[in-house]
mmCIF file of N, CA and C in Angstrom:
data_model
loop_
_atom_site.group_PDB
_atom_site.id
_atom_site.type_symbol
_atom_site.label_atom_id
_atom_site.label_comp_id
_atom_site.label_asym_id
_atom_site.label_seq_id
_atom_site.Cartn_x
_atom_site.Cartn_y
_atom_site.Cartn_z
ATOM 1 N N MET A 270 85.979 79.228 221.458
ATOM 2 C CA MET A 270 86.312 78.608 219.867
ATOM 3 C C MET A 270 86.312 79.411 218.733
ATOM 4 N N PRO A 271 86.871 79.502 218.235
ATOM 5 C CA PRO A 271 87.140 80.064 216.472
ATOM 6 C C PRO A 271 86.551 79.528 215.707
ATOM 7 N N ASP A 272 85.603 80.826 214.955
ATOM 8 C CA ASP A 272 84.410 79.635 214.266
ATOM 9 C C ASP A 272 85.342 79.329 213.379
ATOM 10 N N ALA A 273 84.834 77.578 213.013
ATOM 11 C CA ALA A 273 86.066 77.183 211.740
ATOM 12 C C ALA A 273 85.106 78.092 210.957
ATOM 13 N N ALA A 274 84.133 78.172 210.518
ATOM 14 C CA ALA A 274 84.043 78.908 208.797
ATOM 15 C C ALA A 274 84.661 79.956 208.822
ATOM 16 N N ALA A 275 85.529 80.065 209.696
ATOM 17 C CA ALA A 275 85.887 82.166 209.791
ATOM 18 C C ALA A 275 87.090 81.694 208.602
ATOM 19 N N GLU A 276 87.758 82.784 207.879
ATOM 20 C CA GLU A 276 88.025 82.602 206.723
ATOM 21 C C GLU A 276 89.792 82.830 207.302
ATOM 22 N N ARG A 277 90.851 81.907 206.580
ATOM 23 C CA ARG A 277 91.847 82.317 207.000
ATOM 24 C C ARG A 277 92.713 83.138 205.907
ATOM 25 N N ASP A 278 93.626 84.010 206.767
ATOM 26 C CA ASP A 278 94.279 85.324 205.620
ATOM 27 C C ASP A 278 95.949 85.413 206.033
ATOM 28 N N ARG A 279 96.325 84.676 206.807
ATOM 29 C CA ARG A 279 97.718 84.131 206.553
ATOM 30 C C ARG A 279 98.535 83.064 206.434
ATOM 31 N N LEU A 280 99.218 82.529 205.891
ATOM 32 C CA LEU A 280 99.799 82.026 206.030
ATOM 33 C C LEU A 280 100.359 80.396 206.559
ATOM 34 N N SER A 281 99.914 81.313 207.968
ATOM 35 C CA SER A 281 100.426 79.922 209.675
ATOM 36 C C SER A 281 99.065 80.324 209.443
ATOM 37 N N ASP A 282 97.990 79.770 208.989
ATOM 38 C CA ASP A 282 96.786 79.272 209.270
ATOM 39 C C ASP A 282 96.508 78.022 208.002
ATOM 40 N N LEU A 283 96.867 78.617 207.013
ATOM 41 C CA LEU A 283 97.411 76.437 206.545
ATOM 42 C C LEU A 283 97.737 75.698 207.517
ATOM 43 N N THR A 284 96.771 74.762 206.791
ATOM 44 C CA THR A 284 96.244 73.255 207.443
ATOM 45 C C THR A 284 97.948 72.215 207.360
ATOM 46 N N ALA A 285 98.639 71.556 208.147
ATOM 47 C CA ALA A 285 99.905 70.785 207.354
ATOM 48 C C ALA A 285 100.033 70.802 206.047
ATOM 49 N N ASP A 286 98.515 69.701 205.893
ATOM 50 C CA ASP A 286 98.830 69.230 204.785
ATOM 51 C C ASP A 286 98.523 70.449 203.109
ATOM 52 N N GLU A 287 97.667 71.454 203.353
ATOM 53 C CA GLU A 287 98.251 72.377 203.088
ATOM 54 C C GLU A 287 99.117 73.341 202.926
ATOM 55 N N LEU A 288 100.408 73.249 203.900
ATOM 56 C CA LEU A 288 101.503 73.152 203.819
ATOM 57 C C LEU A 288 102.521 73.150 203.372
ATOM 58 N N ARG A 289 102.592 72.316 203.861
ATOM 59 C CA ARG A 289 102.923 71.274 202.606
ATOM 60 C C ARG A 289 102.782 70.990 200.654
ATOM 61 N N VAL A 290 101.800 70.929 200.350
ATOM 62 C CA VAL A 290 101.421 71.976 198.386
ATOM 63 C C VAL A 290 101.997 72.973 198.998
ATOM 64 N N LEU A 291 102.128 74.067 199.157
ATOM 65 C CA LEU A 291 102.698 75.383 199.620
ATOM 66 C C LEU A 291 104.095 74.923 199.166
ATOM 67 N N ALA A 292 105.253 74.083 199.451
ATOM 68 C CA ALA A 292 106.015 74.147 200.106
ATOM 69 C C ALA A 292 106.532 73.676 198.336
ATOM 70 N N GLY A 293 105.915 72.104 198.274
ATOM 71 C CA GLY A 293 105.709 71.363 196.696
ATOM 72 C C GLY A 293 105.754 72.314 196.313
ATOM 73 N N LEU A 294 105.287 73.782 195.493
ATOM 74 C CA LEU A 294 104.624 73.897 194.425
ATOM 75 C C LEU A 294 105.182 75.297 194.897
ATOM 76 N N VAL A 295 106.291 75.867 196.208
ATOM 77 C CA VAL A 295 106.996 76.446 195.778
ATOM 78 C C VAL A 295 108.231 75.891 195.048
ATOM 79 N N ARG A 296 108.648 74.890 195.651
ATOM 80 C CA ARG A 296 110.051 74.008 195.292
ATOM 81 C C ARG A 296 109.688 73.852 193.776
ATOM 82 N N LEU A 297 108.889 73.280 193.528
ATOM 83 C CA LEU A 297 108.684 73.124 191.659
ATOM 84 C C LEU A 297 108.787 74.742 191.285
ATOM 85 N N ALA A 298 108.199 75.599 191.104
ATOM 86 C CA ALA A 298 108.131 76.938 190.593
ATOM 87 C C ALA A 298 109.923 77.011 191.187
ATOM 88 N N VAL A 299 110.476 77.455 191.082
ATOM 89 C CA VAL A 299 112.003 77.378 191.517
ATOM 90 C C VAL A 299 112.998 76.369 190.835
ATOM 91 N N ARG A 300 112.160 74.930 190.604
ATOM 92 C CA ARG A 300 113.098 73.905 189.420
ATOM 93 C C ARG A 300 112.403 74.702 188.068
ATOM 94 N N THR A 301 111.804 75.341 187.626
ATOM 95 C CA THR A 301 111.443 75.903 186.791
ATOM 96 C C THR A 301 112.210 76.145 185.783
ATOM 97 N N ASP A 302 113.166 77.084 186.198
ATOM 98 C CA ASP A 302 114.025 77.739 185.688
ATOM 99 C C ASP A 302 116.076 77.363 185.982
ATOM 100 N N GLY A 303 116.062 76.704 186.857
ATOM 101 C CA GLY A 303 116.820 75.694 187.442
ATOM 102 C C GLY A 303 117.930 77.395 188.047
ATOM 103 N N ALA A 304 117.453 78.273 188.102
ATOM 104 C CA ALA A 304 118.577 79.443 189.182
ATOM 105 C C ALA A 304 117.672 79.678 190.120
ATOM 106 N N LEU A 305 117.797 80.090 190.939
ATOM 107 C CA LEU A 305 117.509 81.082 192.170
ATOM 108 C C LEU A 305 117.741 82.498 192.449
ATOM 109 N N THR A 306 117.124 83.200 191.843
ATOM 110 C CA THR A 306 117.670 84.121 192.203
ATOM 111 C C THR A 306 117.349 85.274 193.987
ATOM 112 N N ASP A 307 119.049 86.317 194.292
ATOM 113 C CA ASP A 307 118.295 86.202 195.621
ATOM 114 C C ASP A 307 117.029 87.265 196.122
ATOM 115 N N ASP A 308 116.414 88.161 194.708
ATOM 116 C CA ASP A 308 114.873 87.656 195.162
ATOM 117 C C ASP A 308 114.079 86.868 195.849
ATOM 118 N N GLU A 309 114.319 86.034 194.328
ATOM 119 C CA GLU A 309 113.375 84.492 194.686
ATOM 120 C C GLU A 309 113.752 84.074 196.253
ATOM 121 N N ARG A 310 114.849 83.996 196.848
ATOM 122 C CA ARG A 310 115.609 83.538 198.119
ATOM 123 C C ARG A 310 115.127 84.369 199.285
ATOM 124 N N ASP A 311 114.603 85.725 198.917
ATOM 125 C CA ASP A 311 114.119 86.816 200.416
ATOM 126 C C ASP A 311 112.704 85.948 200.104
ATOM 127 N N GLU A 312 112.054 86.181 198.637
ATOM 128 C CA GLU A 312 110.532 85.904 198.638
ATOM 129 C C GLU A 312 110.294 84.624 199.793
ATOM 130 N N ILE A 313 110.761 83.621 199.624
ATOM 131 C CA ILE A 313 110.829 81.961 200.013
ATOM 132 C C ILE A 313 111.088 82.098 201.638
ATOM 133 N N THR A 314 111.865 83.422 201.972
ATOM 134 C CA THR A 314 112.337 83.590 203.324
ATOM 135 C C THR A 314 111.010 84.145 204.272
ATOM 136 N N HIS A 315 111.029 84.909 203.849
ATOM 137 C CA HIS A 315 109.722 85.638 204.022
ATOM 138 C C HIS A 315 108.193 84.472 203.664
ATOM 139 N N ILE A 316 107.741 84.110 202.472
ATOM 140 C CA ILE A 316 106.945 82.873 202.866
ATOM 141 C C ILE A 316 107.555 82.037 204.251
ATOM 142 N N ALA A 317 108.135 81.915 204.201
ATOM 143 C CA ALA A 317 109.002 80.065 205.756
ATOM 144 C C ALA A 317 109.105 81.483 206.694
ATOM 145 N N ASN A 318 108.801 82.269 206.704
ATOM 146 C CA ASN A 318 108.335 82.950 208.131
ATOM 147 C C ASN A 318 107.382 83.144 208.270
ATOM 148 N N GLU A 319 106.489 83.562 207.431
ATOM 149 C CA GLU A 319 104.961 83.823 207.440
ATOM 150 C C GLU A 319 104.029 81.858 207.353
ATOM 151 N N ALA A 320 104.796 81.632 206.667
ATOM 152 C CA ALA A 320 103.999 80.499 206.980
ATOM 153 C C ALA A 320 104.673 79.582 207.924
ATOM 154 N N GLY A 321 105.455 79.457 209.289
ATOM 155 C CA GLY A 321 106.053 79.067 210.104
ATOM 156 C C GLY A 321 107.790 78.610 210.847
ATOM 157 N N GLY A 322 108.055 79.160 209.737
ATOM 158 C CA GLY A 322 109.635 79.181 209.596
ATOM 159 C C GLY A 322 110.586 78.089 209.613
ATOM 160 N N ASP A 323 110.598 77.424 210.528
ATOM 161 C CA ASP A 323 112.102 76.292 210.578
ATOM 162 C C ASP A 323 110.901 75.173 209.958
ATOM 163 N N THR A 324 109.635 74.653 210.292
ATOM 164 C CA THR A 324 108.672 73.953 209.788
ATOM 165 C C THR A 324 108.457 74.068 208.253
ATOM 166 N N PHE A 325 108.681 74.995 207.785
ATOM 167 C CA PHE A 325 108.538 75.597 206.093
ATOM 168 C C PHE A 325 109.647 74.636 205.755
ATOM 169 N N TRP A 326 110.152 75.032 206.112
ATOM 170 C CA TRP A 326 111.681 74.540 205.687
ATOM 171 C C TRP A 326 112.113 73.337 205.382
ATOM 172 N N ASP A 327 111.690 73.017 206.769
ATOM 173 C CA ASP A 327 111.413 71.107 206.307
ATOM 174 C C ASP A 327 110.615 70.921 205.128
ATOM 175 N N LEU A 328 109.380 70.969 205.629
ATOM 176 C CA LEU A 328 109.313 70.756 204.042
ATOM 177 C C LEU A 328 109.407 71.317 202.460
ATOM 178 N N LEU A 329 109.760 72.068 202.500
ATOM 179 C CA LEU A 329 110.731 72.404 201.425
ATOM 180 C C LEU A 329 111.344 71.515 201.284
ATOM 181 N N ASP A 330 112.507 70.745 202.500
ATOM 182 C CA ASP A 330 113.556 69.897 201.394
ATOM 183 C C ASP A 330 112.923 68.259 201.449
ATOM 184 N N GLU A 331 111.184 68.577 201.986
ATOM 185 C CA GLU A 331 110.763 67.127 201.450
ATOM 186 C C GLU A 331 110.162 67.399 199.799
ATOM 187 N N ALA A 332 110.188 68.494 199.727
ATOM 188 C CA ALA A 332 109.309 68.110 198.834
ATOM 189 C C ALA A 332 109.774 68.459 197.950
ATOM 190 N N ALA A 333 111.818 68.068 197.507
ATOM 191 C CA ALA A 333 112.560 68.373 197.175
ATOM 192 C C ALA A 333 111.889 66.347 195.970
ATOM 193 N N GLU A 334 112.364 65.467 196.984
ATOM 194 C CA GLU A 334 112.192 64.282 196.606
ATOM 195 C C GLU A 334 110.318 63.733 195.629
ATOM 196 N N GLN A 335 109.860 65.065 196.140
ATOM 197 C CA GLN A 335 108.696 64.812 194.929
ATOM 198 C C GLN A 335 108.123 64.727 193.687
ATOM 199 N N SER A 336 108.083 64.903 193.033
ATOM 200 C CA SER A 336 107.732 64.511 191.351
ATOM 201 C C SER A 336 106.968 65.506 191.082
ATOM 202 N N PRO A 337 106.800 66.394 189.989
ATOM 203 C CA PRO A 337 106.045 67.457 190.188
ATOM 204 C C PRO A 337 104.463 66.626 189.639
ATOM 205 N N ARG A 338 104.511 65.837 189.299
ATOM 206 C CA ARG A 338 103.118 65.027 189.368
ATOM 207 C C ARG A 338 102.585 64.507 190.176
ATOM 208 N N ALA A 339 103.880 64.680 191.554
ATOM 209 C CA ALA A 339 102.939 64.240 192.923
ATOM 210 C C ALA A 339 102.278 65.341 193.390
ATOM 211 N N ILE A 340 103.720 66.652 193.382
ATOM 212 C CA ILE A 340 103.098 67.455 193.630
ATOM 213 C C ILE A 340 101.173 68.013 194.120
ATOM 214 N N LEU A 341 101.384 68.429 191.677
ATOM 215 C CA LEU A 341 99.971 68.523 191.375
ATOM 216 C C LEU A 341 99.560 68.338 191.968
ATOM 217 N N ASP A 342 99.142 67.015 192.359
ATOM 218 C CA ASP A 342 98.191 66.428 192.573
ATOM 219 C C ASP A 342 97.733 66.390 193.744
ATOM 220 N N ALA A 343 98.612 66.003 194.693
ATOM 221 C CA ALA A 343 98.334 66.948 196.064
ATOM 222 C C ALA A 343 97.918 68.352 196.297
ATOM 223 N N ALA A 344 98.332 68.996 195.288
ATOM 224 C CA ALA A 344 97.177 70.139 195.547
ATOM 225 C C ALA A 344 95.883 70.098 195.017
ATOM 226 N N SER A 345 95.276 69.091 194.154
ATOM 227 C CA SER A 345 94.239 68.854 193.822
ATOM 228 C C SER A 345 93.182 67.840 195.284
ATOM 229 N N ARG A 346 94.460 68.364 195.732
ATOM 230 C CA ARG A 346 92.782 68.166 196.987
ATOM 231 C C ARG A 346 92.865 68.786 198.179
ATOM 232 N N VAL A 347 93.515 70.373 197.421
ATOM 233 C CA VAL A 347 93.026 71.590 198.629
ATOM 234 C C VAL A 347 91.832 72.046 198.436
ATOM 235 N N THR A 348 90.667 72.194 199.078
ATOM 236 C CA THR A 348 89.582 72.485 198.649
ATOM 237 C C THR A 348 89.133 73.678 198.782
ATOM 238 N N ALA A 349 89.940 73.409 200.116
ATOM 239 C CA ALA A 349 89.528 75.104 201.343
ATOM 240 C C ALA A 349 89.638 76.374 200.189
ATOM 241 N N ARG A 350 88.475 77.229 199.433
ATOM 242 C CA ARG A 350 89.254 78.508 198.978
ATOM 243 C C ARG A 350 89.845 79.377 199.362
ATOM 244 N N ASP A 351 90.008 79.204 200.629
ATOM 245 C CA ASP A 351 90.708 80.342 201.367
ATOM 246 C C ASP A 351 92.057 80.235 201.302
ATOM 247 N N ALA A 352 92.337 79.078 201.064
ATOM 248 C CA ALA A 352 93.948 77.630 201.340
ATOM 249 C C ALA A 352 94.007 78.305 199.736
ATOM 250 N N GLN A 353 93.427 77.687 199.141
ATOM 251 C CA GLN A 353 93.516 77.889 197.244
ATOM 252 C C GLN A 353 94.437 79.220 197.085
ATOM 253 N N GLU A 354 93.787 80.568 197.639
ATOM 254 C CA GLU A 354 93.912 82.205 197.552
ATOM 255 C C GLU A 354 95.082 81.914 197.646
ATOM 256 N N MET A 355 95.425 81.845 199.463
ATOM 257 C CA MET A 355 96.887 82.225 199.917
ATOM 258 C C MET A 355 97.998 81.423 198.977
ATOM 259 N N ILE A 356 97.680 80.269 198.961
ATOM 260 C CA ILE A 356 98.116 79.592 198.324
ATOM 261 C C ILE A 356 98.892 80.024 196.964
ATOM 262 N N TYR A 357 98.265 80.229 196.275
ATOM 263 C CA TYR A 357 97.797 80.916 194.399
ATOM 264 C C TYR A 357 98.917 82.500 194.926
ATOM 265 N N GLY A 358 98.820 83.287 195.457
ATOM 266 C CA GLY A 358 98.970 84.179 195.697
ATOM 267 C C GLY A 358 100.592 84.512 195.893
ATOM 268 N N ALA A 359 101.220 83.571 196.916
ATOM 269 C CA ALA A 359 102.349 83.185 197.106
ATOM 270 C C ALA A 359 103.415 82.759 196.924
ATOM 271 N N LEU A 360 102.183 82.038 195.061
ATOM 272 C CA LEU A 360 103.166 81.492 194.690
ATOM 273 C C LEU A 360 103.561 82.427 193.265
ATOM 274 N N TYR A 361 102.030 83.405 193.407
ATOM 275 C CA TYR A 361 102.644 84.753 192.276
ATOM 276 C C TYR A 361 103.389 85.830 192.730
ATOM 277 N N GLU A 362 102.957 85.881 193.969
ATOM 278 C CA GLU A 362 104.095 86.252 194.624
ATOM 279 C C GLU A 362 106.107 86.212 194.325
ATOM 280 N N LEU A 363 105.622 84.822 194.397
ATOM 281 C CA LEU A 363 107.559 84.354 194.594
ATOM 282 C C LEU A 363 107.672 84.357 192.171
ATOM 283 N N SER A 364 106.639 84.558 191.695
ATOM 284 C CA SER A 364 107.005 84.158 190.806
ATOM 285 C C SER A 364 107.306 85.270 189.835
ATOM 286 N N GLN A 365 106.670 86.549 190.395
ATOM 287 C CA GLN A 365 106.802 87.444 189.356
ATOM 288 C C GLN A 365 107.881 88.861 189.964
ATOM 289 N N ARG A 366 108.792 87.947 191.235
ATOM 290 C CA ARG A 366 109.498 88.734 191.669
ATOM 291 C C ARG A 366 110.885 89.493 190.917
ATOM 292 N N GLU A 367 111.234 88.673 189.589
ATOM 293 C CA GLU A 367 112.710 88.818 188.633
ATOM 294 C C GLU A 367 111.342 89.047 187.532
ATOM 295 N N SER A 368 111.152 87.948 186.351
ATOM 296 C CA SER A 368 110.038 88.156 185.582
ATOM 297 C C SER A 368 109.516 86.336 185.511
ATOM 298 N N ILE A 369 108.360 86.707 185.408
ATOM 299 C CA ILE A 369 107.214 84.789 184.965
ATOM 300 C C ILE A 369 107.616 84.518 184.550
ATOM 301 N N ASP A 370 108.614 83.412 184.120
ATOM 302 C CA ASP A 370 109.049 82.383 183.164
ATOM 303 C C ASP A 370 108.340 81.796 183.146
ATOM 304 N N ALA A 371 107.692 80.985 181.438
ATOM 305 C CA ALA A 371 107.042 80.163 181.027
ATOM 306 C C ALA A 371 106.804 78.994 181.692
ATOM 307 N N GLY A 372 107.584 78.177 182.730
ATOM 308 C CA GLY A 372 107.291 77.167 183.572
ATOM 309 C C GLY A 372 106.568 77.556 184.504
ATOM 310 N N GLU A 373 107.122 79.103 185.122
ATOM 311 C CA GLU A 373 106.088 79.482 186.570
ATOM 312 C C GLU A 373 104.623 79.391 186.033
ATOM 313 N N LEU A 374 104.789 79.971 185.195
ATOM 314 C CA LEU A 374 102.920 80.781 184.090
ATOM 315 C C LEU A 374 102.881 79.021 183.865
ATOM 316 N N GLU A 375 102.996 78.501 183.933
ATOM 317 C CA GLU A 375 102.466 77.179 183.355
ATOM 318 C C GLU A 375 101.926 76.431 185.062
ATOM 319 N N ILE A 376 102.990 76.471 186.142
ATOM 320 C CA ILE A 376 102.005 76.200 187.038
ATOM 321 C C ILE A 376 100.646 76.909 187.559
ATOM 322 N N LEU A 377 100.998 78.821 187.245
ATOM 323 C CA LEU A 377 100.185 78.992 188.526
ATOM 324 C C LEU A 377 98.515 79.153 186.597
ATOM 325 N N ASP A 378 98.549 78.638 185.670
ATOM 326 C CA ASP A 378 97.343 78.108 184.508
ATOM 327 C C ASP A 378 96.807 77.881 184.878
ATOM 328 N N ARG A 379 98.338 76.163 185.815
ATOM 329 C CA ARG A 379 97.168 74.690 185.842
ATOM 330 C C ARG A 379 96.798 75.022 187.248
ATOM 331 N N LEU A 380 97.318 75.996 188.121
ATOM 332 C CA LEU A 380 96.321 75.484 189.706
ATOM 333 C C LEU A 380 95.520 76.505 189.286
ATOM 334 N N ALA A 381 95.596 77.636 188.560
ATOM 335 C CA ALA A 381 93.798 78.494 188.706
ATOM 336 C C ALA A 381 92.651 77.580 187.862
ATOM 337 N N ALA A 382 93.076 76.954 186.548
ATOM 338 C CA ALA A 382 92.060 75.932 186.095
ATOM 339 C C ALA A 382 91.125 74.806 187.295
ATOM 340 N N LEU A 383 93.004 74.175 188.057
ATOM 341 C CA LEU A 383 92.673 72.643 189.422
ATOM 342 C C LEU A 383 91.632 73.915 189.895
ATOM 343 N N TRP A 384 91.569 74.635 190.144
ATOM 344 C CA TRP A 384 91.087 75.664 191.280
ATOM 345 C C TRP A 384 90.096 76.717 191.079
ATOM 346 N N ASN A 385 90.008 76.559 189.703
ATOM 347 C CA ASN A 385 89.117 77.078 189.389
ATOM 348 C C ASN A 385 88.596 78.493 190.574
ATOM 349 N N LEU A 386 89.846 79.349 189.497
ATOM 350 C CA LEU A 386 90.056 80.303 190.593
ATOM 351 C C LEU A 386 90.534 82.003 189.832
ATOM 352 N N ASP A 387 89.398 82.966 189.846
ATOM 353 C CA ASP A 387 89.195 83.607 189.312
ATOM 354 C C ASP A 387 90.744 85.602 189.449
ATOM 355 N N ILE A 388 91.996 84.298 188.554
ATOM 356 C CA ILE A 388 92.958 85.150 188.982
ATOM 357 C C ILE A 388 93.813 86.279 188.764
ATOM 358 N N ARG A 389 92.284 86.851 188.390
ATOM 359 C CA ARG A 389 92.354 88.692 188.141
ATOM 360 C C ARG A 389 91.562 89.357 189.961
ATOM 361 N N ASP A 390 91.295 88.166 190.556
ATOM 362 C CA ASP A 390 90.705 88.598 191.834
ATOM 363 C C ASP A 390 92.319 88.163 192.949
ATOM 364 N N VAL A 391 92.428 86.938 192.698
ATOM 365 C CA VAL A 391 93.948 86.622 193.687
ATOM 366 C C VAL A 391 94.869 87.247 193.485
ATOM 367 N N GLY A 392 95.321 88.422 191.762
ATOM 368 C CA GLY A 392 96.618 88.828 192.043
ATOM 369 C C GLY A 392 95.969 90.096 193.167
ATOM 370 N N ASP A 393 95.305 90.547 192.935
ATOM 371 C CA ASP A 393 94.621 91.807 193.377
ATOM 372 C C ASP A 393 95.171 91.373 195.342
ATOM 373 N N ASP A 394 94.259 90.254 196.081
ATOM 374 C CA ASP A 394 94.485 89.852 197.184
ATOM 375 C C ASP A 394 96.279 89.712 197.480
ATOM 376 N N ALA A 395 96.403 89.760 196.431
ATOM 377 C CA ALA A 395 98.945 88.987 196.733
ATOM 378 C C ALA A 395 98.597 90.591 197.140
ATOM 379 N N ALA A 396 98.320 91.720 195.657
ATOM 380 C CA ALA A 396 98.909 92.622 195.893
ATOM 381 C C ALA A 396 98.970 93.716 197.284
ATOM 382 N N ASP A 397 97.620 93.225 197.899
ATOM 383 C CA ASP A 397 96.677 93.871 199.044
ATOM 384 C C ASP A 397 97.408 93.805 200.260
ATOM 385 N N VAL A 398 98.258 92.273 200.073
ATOM 386 C CA VAL A 398 98.961 91.874 201.225
ATOM 387 C C VAL A 398 100.375 92.196 201.057
ATOM 388 N N ALA A 399 100.963 92.268 199.989
ATOM 389 C CA ALA A 399 102.362 92.441 199.764
ATOM 390 C C ALA A 399 102.029 93.797 200.367
ATOM 391 N N ASP A 400 101.166 94.909 199.822
ATOM 392 C CA ASP A 400 101.215 96.272 200.039
ATOM 393 C C ASP A 400 100.706 96.351 201.949
ATOM 394 N N ASP A 401 100.313 95.025 202.866
ATOM 395 C CA ASP A 401 99.653 95.320 203.921
ATOM 396 C C ASP A 401 101.664 95.086 204.926
ATOM 397 N N ASP A 402 102.589 93.932 203.835
ATOM 398 C CA ASP A 402 103.416 93.682 204.567
ATOM 399 C C ASP A 402 104.689 94.795 204.633
ATOM 400 N N ALA A 403 104.573 95.597 204.031
ATOM 401 C CA ALA A 403 105.692 96.754 203.665
ATOM 402 C C ALA A 403 105.651 97.500 204.234
#
């Protein structure tokens, strides 16, 4: 049996509720500028593949029905530091695919404050994961 305290390091390690939050935040980030670029679509596909494929796409569809407040309220219930960092890192990677717009930056800032994240460390971890995937 795996050690329950072991740190998770893949999006597929997230719980169902954590994946639902990730999907909601991805949907929210994409909504901020009203346009989905090819690069963003590619990154969402990468996130979905790492997070569980069809299940993640279904969660993205469900997230379309949620208000921004409901999504952020759900995010406040994510308490595991490794999950917070993975979710933040995935959103950061998605947001910086083109350039981070004001709405995406606001979401990232709110999450960093909500989860008390040192975003310098999370950004480094996200870059390390991206390098590993290349």
